[in-house]
Amino acid sequence: MKKNLLLLTVMCMFTFPVLNGQLNKGSIMTGLTSTFGTHVMYEGGVNTGTNIFSFGVTTYKYDGEAEYRDISFNLQPRIGYFVIDNLAVGLDFVFSSCNEKDLDDDDKWVVTMVGVGPFARYYYPLGKIYPFVEANVAFGSMTDKEVYDDDTDTEKYGLTIFGGGVGAAVPLGDRVTFDAMLGYQSFKVKEKDTEYDWEMTAGTFGLKMGFTVFFNSK
């Protein structure tokens, strides 16, 4: 039994599924991706960023006492359409929230990001793997809400994200791939208040990973 299981495992390791017609014109792609991990610290002390496709709870302790707790989630779903063979264009949707709470007095800082924008990806099928190039941009808003006792202060910022890179998709079946892309990501926040001009930009090179599901129209 153990020998059969080992043989099956080895066979799976050296079996490469292919995307049968999934990159043809008229096909649809959907997926969830993670981004590069660009983190931004701005006025108010809230740490947020473009870490997509994640969920986490973090507790900060000083001298053994828990003082702060962060609860955050980030999602970036996407949907695309193959306008020609191997070339897909579509939309990325960005949803992100970070909630930081002071455990001593219940003060809270909540940062929420929402955005949407186009992307384009072109594949170079090589049979066992599928290299690709990609570019994306998203526009939206970021809301920073601070709650102290009964007082609430809310500020809004304009949000721009753009980037691109090169990567490869590895089939996990005839409709699903695991994607890894090395590239650049830029994250820009701009104050919407017209009284003064304030903006901040952060950029990084890094790794972007995720899963893609394909639906052939034929």
C-alpha positions as semicolon CSV with decimal commas, in nm:
position;residue;x (nm);y (nm);z (nm)
1;M;0,000;0,000;0,000
2;K;0,278;0,242;0,095
3;K;0,467;0,157;-0,227
4;N;0,156;0,226;-0,437
5;L;0,100;0,558;-0,259
6;L;0,463;0,659;-0,316
7;L;0,438;0,566;-0,685
8;L;0,118;0,768;-0,724
9;T;0,283;1,070;-0,558
10;V;0,586;1,050;-0,790
11;M;0,360;1,020;-1,095
12;C;0,165;1,331;-0,988
13;M;0,489;1,524;-0,943
14;F;0,594;1,454;-1,299
15;T;0,252;1,491;-1,462
16;F;0,192;1,833;-1,614
17;P;-0,172;1,919;-1,693
18;V;-0,238;2,148;-1,988
19;L;-0,496;2,421;-2,045
20;N;-0,697;2,269;-2,327
21;G;-0,815;2,571;-2,523
22;Q;-0,863;2,786;-2,213
23;L;-0,647;3,068;-2,356
24;N;-0,843;3,094;-2,680
25;K;-1,044;3,397;-2,788
26;G;-1,379;3,411;-2,607
27;S;-1,265;3,235;-2,290
28;I;-1,314;3,389;-1,945
29;M;-1,067;3,400;-1,656
30;T;-1,136;3,471;-1,289
31;G;-0,910;3,466;-0,990
32;L;-0,777;3,590;-0,658
33;T;-0,427;3,731;-0,639
34;S;-0,185;3,855;-0,376
35;T;0,036;4,158;-0,426
36;F;0,379;4,268;-0,327
37;G;0,338;4,369;0,036
38;T;0,391;4,744;0,005
39;H;0,310;4,886;0,347
40;V;0,241;5,253;0,411
41;M;0,271;5,445;0,737
42;Y;0,105;5,784;0,728
43;E;-0,016;6,052;0,965
44;G;-0,228;5,899;1,240
45;G;0,001;5,598;1,280
46;V;-0,213;5,349;1,087
47;N;-0,022;5,093;0,885
48;T;-0,188;4,977;0,567
49;G;-0,075;4,861;0,226
50;T;-0,133;4,653;-0,085
51;N;-0,102;4,310;0,072
52;I;-0,396;4,148;-0,106
53;F;-0,548;3,801;-0,061
54;S;-0,483;3,779;0,313
55;F;-0,645;3,790;0,655
56;G;-0,473;3,843;0,985
57;V;-0,504;3,929;1,354
58;T;-0,202;4,085;1,529
59;T;-0,164;4,171;1,899
60;Y;0,109;4,413;2,014
61;K;0,250;4,363;2,365
62;Y;0,467;4,596;2,572
63;D;0,635;4,459;2,888
64;G;0,415;4,151;2,858
65;E;0,088;4,347;2,846
66;A;-0,134;4,345;2,536
67;E;-0,204;4,704;2,430
68;Y;-0,305;4,704;2,064
69;R;-0,475;4,459;1,830
70;D;-0,500;4,473;1,452
71;I;-0,759;4,286;1,247
72;S;-0,714;4,317;0,873
73;F;-0,825;4,158;0,549
74;N;-0,735;4,218;0,187
75;L;-0,896;4,075;-0,125
76;Q;-0,833;4,134;-0,494
77;P;-1,073;3,937;-0,715
78;R;-1,054;3,978;-1,091
79;I;-1,237;3,882;-1,406
80;G;-1,104;3,890;-1,762
81;Y;-1,198;3,809;-2,119
82;F;-0,970;3,680;-2,396
83;V;-1,011;3,931;-2,677
84;I;-0,770;3,728;-2,892
85;D;-0,588;3,401;-2,831
86;N;-0,355;3,432;-2,529
87;L;-0,449;3,797;-2,452
88;A;-0,693;3,867;-2,168
89;V;-0,817;4,207;-2,053
90;G;-1,046;4,271;-1,760
91;L;-1,100;4,434;-1,423
92;D;-0,933;4,405;-1,083
93;F;-1,137;4,484;-0,770
94;V;-0,961;4,589;-0,451
95;F;-1,116;4,548;-0,104
96;S;-0,902;4,609;0,202
97;S;-0,961;4,695;0,567
98;C;-0,738;4,738;0,872
99;N;-0,890;4,781;1,220
100;E;-0,653;4,876;1,504
101;K;-0,788;4,888;1,860
102;D;-0,634;5,020;2,182
103;L;-0,716;4,751;2,439
104;D;-0,685;4,996;2,730
105;D;-0,940;5,259;2,631
106;D;-1,112;5,109;2,322
107;D;-0,985;5,383;2,088
108;K;-0,997;5,259;1,729
109;W;-0,839;5,339;1,392
110;V;-1,011;5,191;1,087
111;V;-0,865;5,217;0,737
112;T;-1,071;5,097;0,440
113;M;-0,962;5,083;0,075
114;V;-1,188;5,024;-0,223
115;G;-1,077;5,037;-0,585
116;V;-1,131;4,905;-0,936
117;G;-0,930;4,920;-1,255
118;P;-0,825;4,743;-1,576
119;F;-0,556;4,483;-1,630
120;A;-0,411;4,307;-1,934
121;R;-0,222;3,978;-1,944
122;Y;-0,057;3,807;-2,242
123;Y;0,046;3,441;-2,225
124;Y;0,330;3,262;-2,409
125;P;0,224;2,894;-2,397
126;L;0,518;2,655;-2,370
127;G;0,322;2,337;-2,304
128;K;0,413;2,258;-1,943
129;I;0,421;2,617;-1,816
130;Y;0,266;2,939;-1,942
131;P;0,488;3,249;-1,912
132;F;0,306;3,582;-1,927
133;V;0,345;3,959;-1,905
134;E;0,092;4,175;-1,722
135;A;0,006;4,538;-1,651
136;N;-0,260;4,676;-1,418
137;V;-0,396;5,001;-1,273
138;A;-0,667;5,070;-1,016
139;F;-0,840;5,384;-0,887
140;G;-1,045;5,426;-0,574
141;S;-1,051;5,578;-0,229
142;M;-0,910;5,519;0,117
143;T;-1,103;5,619;0,432
144;D;-0,927;5,674;0,765
145;K;-1,161;5,679;1,065
146;E;-1,034;5,747;1,418
147;V;-1,264;5,692;1,717
148;Y;-1,171;5,849;2,053
149;D;-1,436;5,807;2,324
150;D;-1,747;5,962;2,164
151;D;-1,553;6,164;1,907
152;T;-1,508;6,034;1,550
153;D;-1,271;6,188;1,297
154;T;-1,294;6,070;0,935
155;E;-1,060;6,161;0,648
156;K;-1,078;6,050;0,285
157;Y;-0,794;6,007;0,037
158;G;-0,774;5,937;-0,333
159;L;-0,609;5,603;-0,415
160;T;-0,410;5,498;-0,721
161;I;-0,237;5,162;-0,770
162;F;-0,046;5,059;-1,080
163;G;0,214;4,800;-1,172
164;G;0,318;4,518;-1,397
165;G;0,571;4,242;-1,446
166;V;0,656;3,903;-1,592
167;G;0,559;3,565;-1,454
168;A;0,453;3,209;-1,520
169;A;0,133;3,009;-1,472
170;V;0,157;2,642;-1,373
171;P;-0,153;2,431;-1,453
172;L;-0,312;2,245;-1,161
173;G;-0,569;2,092;-1,396
174;D;-0,718;2,180;-1,732
175;R;-0,894;2,490;-1,589
176;V;-0,687;2,611;-1,291
177;T;-0,337;2,758;-1,266
178;F;-0,109;2,873;-0,988
179;D;0,048;3,205;-1,091
180;A;0,368;3,373;-0,978
181;M;0,481;3,711;-1,113
182;L;0,788;3,923;-1,045
183;G;0,722;4,292;-1,098
184;Y;0,672;4,644;-0,971
185;Q;0,382;4,789;-0,772
186;S;0,314;5,157;-0,696
187;F;0,074;5,278;-0,429
188;K;-0,028;5,646;-0,418
189;V;-0,251;5,818;-0,162
190;K;-0,365;6,179;-0,212
191;E;-0,556;6,409;0,023
192;K;-0,898;6,505;-0,117
193;D;-0,924;6,818;0,095
194;T;-0,881;7,123;-0,129
195;E;-0,737;7,337;0,152
196;Y;-0,390;7,192;0,102
197;D;-0,210;6,954;-0,133
198;W;-0,082;6,636;0,032
199;E;0,015;6,306;-0,124
200;M;0,232;6,005;-0,055
201;T;0,373;5,743;-0,290
202;A;0,534;5,407;-0,218
203;G;0,671;5,158;-0,469
204;T;0,838;4,821;-0,455
205;F;0,966;4,529;-0,658
206;G;0,844;4,194;-0,542
207;L;0,650;3,874;-0,596
208;K;0,280;3,850;-0,680
209;M;0,101;3,515;-0,646
210;G;-0,248;3,378;-0,690
211;F;-0,483;3,131;-0,855
212;T;-0,672;3,165;-1,184
213;V;-0,973;2,968;-1,305
214;F;-1,061;2,953;-1,677
215;F;-1,395;2,899;-1,850
216;N;-1,390;2,814;-2,220
217;S;-1,692;2,946;-2,410
218;K;-1,691;2,652;-2,653
